[in-house]
CSV table of C-alpha atoms and ligand atoms in Angstrom, one decimal:
chain,number,residue,atom,x,y,z
X,743,MET,CA,0.0,0.0,0.0
X,744,TYR,CA,1.2,3.5,-0.8
X,745,ARG,CA,2.4,5.5,2.2
X,746,PRO,CA,3.2,9.2,1.9
X,747,LEU,CA,6.6,10.3,3.3
X,748,LYS,CA,6.2,11.4,6.8
X,749,PHE,CA,7.5,14.7,7.9
X,750,HIS,CA,10.1,13.3,10.2
X,751,THR,CA,11.9,11.5,7.4
X,752,PHE,CA,13.1,14.8,6.0
X,753,PRO,CA,15.7,15.5,8.7
X,754,ILE,CA,17.0,12.0,8.1
X,755,LEU,CA,17.1,12.7,4.4
X,756,GLY,CA,19.0,16.0,5.1
X,757,LEU,CA,21.5,14.2,7.3
X,758,PHE,CA,22.0,11.6,4.5
X,759,LEU,CA,22.6,14.4,1.9
X,760,ILE,CA,25.1,16.1,4.2
X,761,LEU,CA,27.0,12.9,4.8
X,762,ALA,CA,26.9,12.3,1.0
X,763,GLY,CA,28.5,15.7,0.5
X,764,VAL,CA,25.6,17.1,-1.5
X,765,PHE,CA,24.9,20.2,0.5
X,766,PRO,CA,27.0,23.2,0.0
X,767,GLY,CA,29.4,23.8,2.8
X,768,SER,CA,30.6,20.2,2.8
X,769,PRO,CA,33.9,20.1,1.0
X,770,VAL,CA,33.0,18.3,-2.2
X,771,GLY,CA,36.1,17.8,-4.4
X,772,ALA,CA,38.3,20.2,-2.5
X,773,ALA,CA,40.7,18.0,-0.6
X,774,ASP,CA,41.8,19.0,2.9
X,775,PRO,CA,45.0,21.1,2.8
X,776,ASP,CA,48.2,19.2,3.4
X,777,PRO,CA,50.5,21.0,5.8
X,778,LYS,CA,53.3,18.6,5.1
X,779,ASN,CA,53.4,19.8,1.5
X,780,GLY,CA,53.0,23.3,2.8
X,781,ALA,CA,56.3,22.9,4.8
X,782,TYR,CA,58.0,21.7,1.6
X,783,ILE,CA,56.7,24.7,-0.3
X,784,LEU,CA,58.0,27.0,2.5
X,785,THR,CA,61.5,25.5,2.0
X,786,ALA,CA,61.4,25.7,-1.8
X,787,ALA,CA,60.3,29.3,-1.7
X,788,GLY,CA,62.8,30.4,0.9
X,789,CYS,CA,60.3,32.2,3.2
X,790,VAL,CA,62.3,31.5,6.3
X,791,GLY,CA,65.4,33.3,5.0
X,792,CYS,CA,63.7,36.6,4.4
X,793,HIS,CA,61.3,36.5,7.3
X,794,THR,CA,63.8,35.6,10.1
X,795,THR,CA,66.8,37.5,11.5
X,796,LYS,CA,70.1,35.7,11.8
X,797,LYS,CA,69.9,35.6,15.6
X,798,ASN,CA,66.3,34.3,15.7
X,799,ARG,CA,67.3,31.7,13.2
X,800,GLU,CA,70.1,30.4,15.4
X,801,GLU,CA,67.5,30.2,18.2
X,802,GLY,CA,65.0,28.4,16.1
X,803,ARG,CA,62.5,31.3,16.3
X,804,LEU,CA,61.5,31.2,12.7
X,805,LEU,CA,59.4,33.6,10.6
X,806,SER,CA,59.1,36.3,13.3
X,807,GLY,CA,60.3,39.0,10.8
X,808,GLY,CA,62.7,41.9,11.4
X,809,ARG,CA,65.3,40.8,8.9
X,810,MET,CA,66.9,43.8,7.2
X,811,LEU,CA,66.8,43.7,3.4
X,812,LYS,CA,69.2,46.2,1.8
X,813,THR,CA,68.1,47.0,-1.7
X,814,PRO,CA,69.0,49.6,-4.3
X,815,PHE,CA,65.7,51.3,-3.3
X,816,GLY,CA,66.6,51.5,0.4
X,817,VAL,CA,66.3,49.4,3.5
X,818,PHE,CA,63.2,47.2,4.2
X,819,TYR,CA,62.3,45.0,7.2
X,820,SER,CA,60.3,41.8,6.7
X,821,PRO,CA,57.2,41.4,8.9
X,822,ASN,CA,56.3,38.7,11.4
X,823,ILE,CA,54.3,36.0,9.6
X,824,THR,CA,53.8,33.6,12.5
X,825,PRO,CA,50.2,33.1,13.8
X,826,ASP,CA,50.6,35.8,16.6
X,827,PRO,CA,47.3,37.6,16.6
X,828,GLU,CA,48.8,41.1,17.4
X,829,HIS,CA,52.1,41.1,15.4
X,830,GLY,CA,51.6,38.3,13.0
X,831,LEU,CA,49.0,36.7,10.8
X,832,GLY,CA,46.8,35.4,13.7
X,833,LYS,CA,43.7,37.2,12.6
X,834,TRP,CA,44.1,36.4,8.9
X,835,THR,CA,41.8,34.0,6.9
X,836,GLU,CA,43.0,31.7,4.1
X,837,ALA,CA,41.5,34.2,1.7
X,838,ASN,CA,43.6,37.1,3.1
X,839,PHE,CA,46.7,35.0,2.6
X,840,ILE,CA,45.9,34.0,-0.9
X,841,GLU,CA,45.1,37.7,-1.8
X,842,ALA,CA,48.5,38.7,-0.4
X,843,MET,CA,50.4,36.0,-2.4
X,844,ARG,CA,48.4,36.1,-5.6
X,845,ASN,CA,47.6,39.8,-5.9
X,846,GLY,CA,50.1,41.5,-3.6
X,847,LYS,CA,47.5,43.2,-1.4
X,848,ASN,CA,47.0,43.4,2.3
X,849,PRO,CA,43.6,42.7,4.1
X,850,ASP,CA,42.8,46.5,3.8
X,851,GLY,CA,43.3,46.3,0.0
X,852,GLU,CA,46.6,48.2,0.1
X,853,HIS,CA,49.5,47.2,-2.2
X,854,TYR,CA,52.6,45.4,-0.9
X,855,LEU,CA,56.0,46.6,-1.9
X,856,PRO,CA,57.6,44.4,-4.5
X,857,VAL,CA,60.5,43.6,-2.1
X,858,PHE,CA,58.1,40.9,-1.1
X,859,PRO,CA,58.4,38.8,-4.2
X,860,TYR,CA,54.7,38.3,-4.9
X,861,THR,CA,55.7,39.0,-8.6
X,862,SER,CA,56.9,35.4,-8.5
X,863,PHE,CA,54.6,33.9,-5.8
X,864,THR,CA,51.5,34.9,-7.8
X,865,LYS,CA,52.4,31.9,-9.9
X,866,ILE,CA,52.0,29.4,-7.0
X,867,THR,CA,49.0,27.1,-7.6
X,868,ASP,CA,45.8,27.3,-5.4
X,869,LYS,CA,46.6,23.9,-3.9
X,870,ASP,CA,50.1,24.8,-2.8
X,871,MET,CA,48.9,28.2,-1.4
X,872,ARG,CA,46.3,26.4,0.7
X,873,ASP,CA,48.8,23.8,1.9
X,874,LEU,CA,51.3,26.6,2.7
X,875,TRP,CA,48.7,28.5,4.7
X,876,ALA,CA,47.7,25.3,6.6
X,877,HIS,CA,51.4,24.9,7.5
X,878,LEU,CA,51.9,28.5,8.5
X,879,LYS,CA,48.9,28.7,10.8
X,880,ALA,CA,50.0,25.5,12.6
X,881,ARG,CA,53.4,27.0,13.5
X,882,PRO,CA,54.2,28.5,16.9
X,883,ALA,CA,53.1,32.1,17.4
X,884,LEU,CA,55.9,34.5,18.2
X,885,ALA,CA,55.1,38.0,19.5
X,886,ASP,CA,57.9,40.0,17.8
X,887,ALA,CA,56.8,43.5,16.8
X,888,ASN,CA,57.3,44.7,13.2
X,889,ILE,CA,60.0,47.2,12.4
X,890,PRO,CA,59.0,50.1,10.1
X,891,HIS,CA,60.8,50.2,6.7
X,892,GLY,CA,63.8,52.6,6.5
X,893,ALA,CA,63.6,53.3,2.8
X,894,PRO,CA,63.0,56.8,1.5
X,895,LEU,CA,59.3,57.7,1.7
X,896,ILE,CA,58.8,57.6,-2.1
X,897,PHE,CA,59.8,53.9,-2.1
X,898,ARG,CA,57.4,52.9,0.7
X,899,MET,CA,54.2,54.8,-0.5
X,900,ARG,CA,51.8,52.0,-1.2
X,901,PHE,CA,49.6,53.9,-3.6
X,902,THR,CA,52.5,54.4,-6.0
X,903,ILE,CA,52.7,50.6,-6.4
X,904,GLY,CA,49.3,50.5,-8.2
X,905,PRO,CA,50.6,52.0,-11.4
X,906,TRP,CA,53.9,50.1,-10.9
X,907,LYS,CA,51.9,46.8,-10.9
X,908,MET,CA,50.1,47.7,-14.1
X,909,ILE,CA,53.4,47.7,-15.9
X,910,ASN,CA,55.5,45.3,-13.9
X,911,PHE,CA,53.2,42.6,-12.5
X,912,LYS,CA,50.9,40.0,-14.0
X,913,ALA,CA,48.7,38.1,-11.4
X,914,GLY,CA,47.9,34.4,-12.1
X,915,ALA,CA,48.9,30.9,-11.3
X,916,PHE,CA,51.5,29.0,-13.3
X,917,GLU,CA,50.1,27.3,-16.4
X,918,PRO,CA,52.0,24.3,-17.7
X,919,ARG,CA,53.2,24.4,-21.3
X,920,GLN,CA,51.6,21.8,-23.4
X,921,ASP,CA,54.6,21.5,-25.7
X,922,GLN,CA,56.9,20.5,-22.8
X,923,ASN,CA,57.0,17.4,-20.6
X,924,ALA,CA,56.0,17.1,-16.9
X,925,GLU,CA,59.6,17.3,-15.7
X,926,TRP,CA,60.3,20.6,-17.6
X,927,ASN,CA,57.0,22.0,-16.3
X,928,ARG,CA,57.8,21.0,-12.7
X,929,GLY,CA,61.2,22.7,-13.1
X,930,ALA,CA,59.7,25.9,-14.6
X,931,TYR,CA,57.2,26.0,-11.7
X,932,LEU,CA,59.9,25.5,-9.0
X,933,VAL,CA,62.2,28.2,-10.6
X,934,ASN,CA,59.6,30.8,-11.5
X,935,ALA,CA,56.9,30.4,-8.9
X,936,LEU,CA,58.7,29.1,-5.8
X,937,SER,CA,62.5,29.6,-5.7
X,938,HIS,CA,62.1,33.0,-7.6
X,939,CYS,CA,65.5,32.7,-9.2
X,940,GLY,CA,64.7,35.5,-11.6
X,941,GLU,CA,64.1,38.0,-8.7
X,942,CYS,CA,67.9,38.0,-8.4
X,943,HIS,CA,69.2,36.7,-11.7
X,944,THR,CA,67.1,38.9,-14.0
X,945,PRO,CA,68.2,42.6,-14.2
X,946,ARG,CA,65.7,45.4,-13.3
X,947,ASN,CA,64.6,48.5,-15.1
X,948,LEU,CA,64.8,52.0,-13.5
X,949,MET,CA,61.4,51.3,-11.8
X,950,GLY,CA,62.7,48.1,-10.2
X,951,GLY,CA,60.6,45.9,-12.5
X,952,LEU,CA,62.2,42.8,-14.0
X,953,LYS,CA,63.4,43.2,-17.6
X,954,SER,CA,61.7,40.2,-19.2
X,955,THR,CA,63.8,40.4,-22.3
X,956,MET,CA,66.9,39.8,-20.1
X,957,TYR,CA,65.5,36.7,-18.3
X,958,HIS,CA,68.2,35.2,-16.1
X,959,ALA,CA,71.0,37.2,-17.8
X,960,GLY,CA,72.5,38.5,-14.6
X,961,ALA,CA,72.9,42.0,-13.0
X,962,LYS,CA,75.8,44.2,-11.9
X,963,ASP,CA,73.8,45.3,-8.8
X,964,GLY,CA,71.7,42.5,-7.3
X,965,PRO,CA,69.1,42.9,-4.5
X,966,GLU,CA,71.9,43.6,-2.0
X,967,GLY,CA,74.1,45.5,-4.4
X,968,GLU,CA,76.3,42.4,-5.2
X,969,PRO,CA,77.0,41.2,-8.8
X,970,ILE,CA,74.6,38.4,-9.9
X,971,PRO,CA,75.9,36.0,-12.5
X,972,ASN,CA,74.3,35.4,-15.9
X,973,VAL,CA,72.7,31.9,-15.7
X,974,THR,CA,71.4,31.6,-19.2
X,975,MET,CA,72.9,29.0,-21.6
X,976,ASP,CA,75.3,31.5,-23.1
X,977,LYS,CA,78.7,29.8,-23.5
X,978,ALA,CA,80.9,32.9,-23.1
X,979,THR,CA,79.1,34.8,-20.3
X,980,GLY,CA,76.6,32.4,-18.9
X,981,ILE,CA,76.5,28.7,-17.8
X,982,GLY,CA,76.4,27.2,-21.3
X,983,GLU,CA,79.5,25.1,-20.6
X,984,TRP,CA,78.2,23.7,-17.3
X,985,SER,CA,77.3,19.9,-17.3
X,986,VAL,CA,74.3,18.5,-15.5
X,987,ASN,CA,76.7,17.3,-12.9
X,988,ASP,CA,78.2,20.7,-12.3
X,989,LEU,CA,74.7,22.1,-11.7
X,990,ASP,CA,73.7,19.2,-9.4
X,991,THR,CA,76.9,19.8,-7.3
X,992,LEU,CA,76.1,23.4,-7.0
X,993,PHE,CA,72.4,22.9,-6.1
X,994,SER,CA,73.0,20.0,-3.6
X,995,MET,CA,76.2,21.3,-1.9
X,996,GLY,CA,76.9,24.8,-3.0
X,997,MET,CA,80.2,24.0,-4.8
X,998,LEU,CA,81.2,25.7,-8.1
X,999,PRO,CA,83.1,23.9,-10.8
X,1000,ASP,CA,86.3,25.6,-9.7
X,1001,GLY,CA,86.0,24.2,-6.2
X,1002,ASP,CA,84.8,27.4,-4.6
X,1003,PHE,CA,81.6,27.6,-2.6
X,1004,VAL,CA,78.9,30.1,-3.5
X,1005,GLY,CA,78.2,32.9,-1.0
X,1006,GLY,CA,75.7,35.7,-0.5
X,1007,GLY,CA,72.1,35.2,-1.4
X,1008,MET,CA,72.9,32.1,-3.4
X,1009,ALA,CA,74.2,30.2,-0.3
X,1010,GLU,CA,70.7,30.6,1.2
X,1011,VAL,CA,69.1,29.4,-2.0
X,1012,VAL,CA,71.4,26.3,-2.0
X,1013,GLU,CA,70.5,25.6,1.6
X,1014,ASN,CA,66.9,25.4,0.6
X,1015,ILE,CA,67.0,23.6,-2.7
X,1016,SER,CA,69.5,21.1,-1.4
X,1017,LYS,CA,66.6,19.9,0.9
X,1018,LEU,CA,64.2,19.3,-2.1
X,1019,THR,CA,63.8,15.8,-3.5
X,1020,ALA,CA,66.4,14.7,-6.1
X,1021,ASP,CA,63.6,14.6,-8.7
X,1022,ASP,CA,62.8,18.3,-8.0
X,1023,ARG,CA,66.5,19.3,-8.3
X,1024,LYS,CA,66.7,17.4,-11.6
X,1025,ALA,CA,63.6,19.2,-12.8
X,1026,ILE,CA,65.2,22.6,-12.0
X,1027,ILE,CA,68.3,21.6,-13.9
X,1028,THR,CA,66.3,20.3,-16.9
X,1029,TYR,CA,64.4,23.6,-17.0
X,1030,ILE,CA,67.3,26.1,-16.6
X,1031,ARG,CA,69.3,24.3,-19.3
X,1032,THR,CA,66.6,25.3,-21.8
X,1033,VAL,CA,66.7,29.0,-20.9
X,1034,PRO,CA,67.7,30.9,-24.1
X,1035,ALA,CA,71.3,32.1,-24.2
X,1036,ILE,CA,71.8,35.9,-23.7
X,1037,ASN,CA,75.3,37.4,-24.1
X,1038,ASN,CA,75.7,39.6,-21.1
X,1039,LYS,CA,79.1,40.0,-19.3
X,1040,ILE,CA,78.8,40.6,-15.6
X,1041,LYS,CA,82.3,40.2,-14.2
Y,1269,HEC,C1,63.0,38.5,-0.6
Y,1269,HEC,C2,62.5,38.4,0.7
Y,1269,HEC,C3,61.2,37.8,1.0
Y,1269,HEC,C4,60.8,36.5,0.7
Y,1269,HEC,C5,61.6,35.4,0.0
Y,1269,HEC,C6,59.5,36.3,1.2
Y,1269,HEC,N1,59.0,37.4,1.8
Y,1269,HEC,FE1,57.2,37.7,2.6
Y,1269,HEC,N2,57.6,39.7,2.7
Y,1269,HEC,C7,58.8,40.3,2.5
Y,1269,HEC,C8,58.7,41.8,2.8
Y,1269,HEC,C9,59.9,42.8,2.8
Y,1269,HEC,C10,57.4,42.0,3.2
Y,1269,HEC,C11,56.7,43.4,3.5
Y,1269,HEC,C12,56.2,44.0,2.2
Y,1269,HEC,C13,55.5,45.4,2.5
Y,1269,HEC,O1,55.7,46.0,3.5
Y,1269,HEC,O2,54.8,45.8,1.6
Y,1269,HEC,C14,56.7,40.7,3.1
Y,1269,HEC,C15,55.3,40.5,3.4
Y,1269,HEC,C16,54.7,39.3,3.5
Y,1269,HEC,C17,53.4,39.1,4.0
Y,1269,HEC,C18,52.4,40.2,4.4
Y,1269,HEC,C19,52.5,40.3,5.9
Y,1269,HEC,C20,51.7,41.3,6.6
Y,1269,HEC,O3,51.8,41.5,7.8
Y,1269,HEC,O4,51.0,42.1,5.9
Y,1269,HEC,C21,53.1,37.7,3.9
Y,1269,HEC,C22,51.8,37.0,4.3
Y,1269,HEC,C23,54.3,37.1,3.5
Y,1269,HEC,N3,55.3,38.1,3.2
Y,1269,HEC,C24,54.5,35.7,3.3
Y,1269,HEC,C25,55.6,35.1,2.7
Y,1269,HEC,C26,55.7,33.7,2.4
Y,1269,HEC,C27,54.6,32.7,2.7
Y,1269,HEC,C28,56.9,33.6,1.8
Y,1269,HEC,C29,57.4,32.3,1.1
Y,1269,HEC,C30,56.5,31.7,0.1
Y,1269,HEC,C31,57.6,34.8,1.7
Y,1269,HEC,N4,56.8,35.8,2.3
Y,1269,HEC,C32,58.8,35.1,1.2
Y,1269,HEC,C33,60.0,39.7,2.1
Y,1269,HEC,C34,60.0,38.4,1.6
Y,1270,HEC,C1,68.8,36.0,-3.4
Y,1270,HEC,C2,69.3,36.2,-4.7
Y,1270,HEC,C3,69.4,34.9,-5.6
Y,1270,HEC,C4,68.5,34.0,-5.8
Y,1270,HEC,C5,67.0,34.0,-5.4
Y,1270,HEC,C6,69.1,33.0,-6.7
Y,1270,HEC,N1,70.4,33.2,-6.9
Y,1270,HEC,FE1,71.7,32.1,-8.0
Y,1270,HEC,N2,73.2,33.4,-7.5
Y,1270,HEC,C7,73.1,34.5,-6.7
Y,1270,HEC,C8,74.4,35.1,-6.5
Y,1270,HEC,C9,74.7,36.4,-5.7
Y,1270,HEC,C10,75.3,34.2,-7.1
Y,1270,HEC,C11,76.8,34.4,-7.1
Y,1270,HEC,C12,77.3,33.7,-5.8
Y,1270,HEC,C13,78.8,33.5,-5.7
Y,1270,HEC,O1,79.5,33.3,-6.7
Y,1270,HEC,O2,79.3,33.5,-4.6
Y,1270,HEC,C14,74.5,33.2,-7.7
Y,1270,HEC,C15,75.1,32.1,-8.5
Y,1270,HEC,C16,74.3,31.2,-9.2
Y,1270,HEC,C17,74.9,30.2,-10.1
Y,1270,HEC,C18,76.4,30.0,-10.4
Y,1270,HEC,C19,76.7,30.8,-11.6
Y,1270,HEC,C20,78.2,31.1,-11.8
Y,1270,HEC,O3,78.5,31.5,-13.0
Y,1270,HEC,O4,79.0,31.0,-10.9
Y,1270,HEC,C21,73.8,29.5,-10.6
Y,1270,HEC,C22,73.9,28.4,-11.6
Y,1270,HEC,C23,72.6,30.0,-10.0
Y,1270,HEC,N3,73.0,31.0,-9.2
Y,1270,HEC,C24,71.4,29.5,-10.3
Y,1270,HEC,C25,70.2,29.9,-9.5
Y,1270,HEC,C26,69.0,29.2,-9.6
Y,1270,HEC,C27,68.6,28.1,-10.5
Y,1270,HEC,C28,68.2,29.8,-8.7
Y,1270,HEC,C29,66.8,29.5,-8.3
Y,1270,HEC,C30,66.6,28.1,-7.8
Y,1270,HEC,C31,68.9,30.9,-8.1
Y,1270,HEC,N4,70.2,30.9,-8.6
Y,1270,HEC,C32,68.4,31.8,-7.2
Y,1270,HEC,C33,71.9,35.1,-6.2
Y,1270,HEC,C34,70.6,34.4,-6.2
């Protein structure tokens, strides 16, 4: 005999739908963020180096900011990015974090200065950003106050960055190239989105934007005023004569083909990429060996 559905069956139906993930609000398709991958991304991107003073680093108080960054545009200090609610990111949402990394804007909608290399980090995929955020917010909160930037006023006025971004910044996640294989694309992603090699190895225009036509061709005055070698495949002025093995020795232990060890900013980069998987280092090498040669003598 036909029996109409009784009213009290609806809550049960609702519960069933929630469990089945049909209702909005239940995470259908979006996997839970993976903080372990977030920690890996943190290493590949070198966040600790810029966001930690030398002293705090020795004491294991990571990401509490205050590191002095001397640039051709003046002196800047990195902020505290631990989950401290007063001095760090304790009150931020995941959306605030993604907006900062993808679009270079703070929760009030103001522009970040490009000394925070969001020009590269904008290319990080949504998944890696969410994983990174899950890792950051699970770290210990450290209550170190931020230090105001010391650069001349003109280089710390946030509204001037709007027009700068229109010329020098393109927001958007990395898109793999269909005409290249998975290894090359992984290398391109690590180099351009995470390890931001070009932020040092590509020279800048007078506005401080990267000169894309000189990609990886080196600069006489790097971020801290030091010369930055040409790392394109040019045989005379770049690394065109380096073997895969030479590059692997540099990226895994910091040693140059002449037996010297790299210093400056590159020593920190090596410290990070030497901790990546061997496959990821191989991908970086595969990719950088395809960067077109540009003749540009630095030293
Ligand atoms: C080259 C140095 C450098 C690196 C590398 C770097 N940052 Fe920063 N970051 C800065 C500076 C400097 C600022 C401040 C920018 C400003 O005042 O506009 C900043 C700002 C930020 C902010 C905004 C904080 C706030 O209080 O508004 C976040 C979030 C952040 N960085 C996260 C990261 C993460 C995550 C990484 C690694 C993926 C990273 N940064 C790597 C230098 C760096
Ligand atoms: C913070 C700035 C900075 C970043 C980021 C950076 N480098 Fe370097 N790199 C340097 C400096 C400075 C040197 C020269 C170091 C020395 O000789 O002591 C260097 C040296 C090198 C060399 C050796 C070149 C030669 O002729 O001796 C290679 C290869 C290289 N970098 C590749 C990379 C790659 C690949 C990345 C990204 C994974 C990267 N660098 C990221 C600053 C940087």
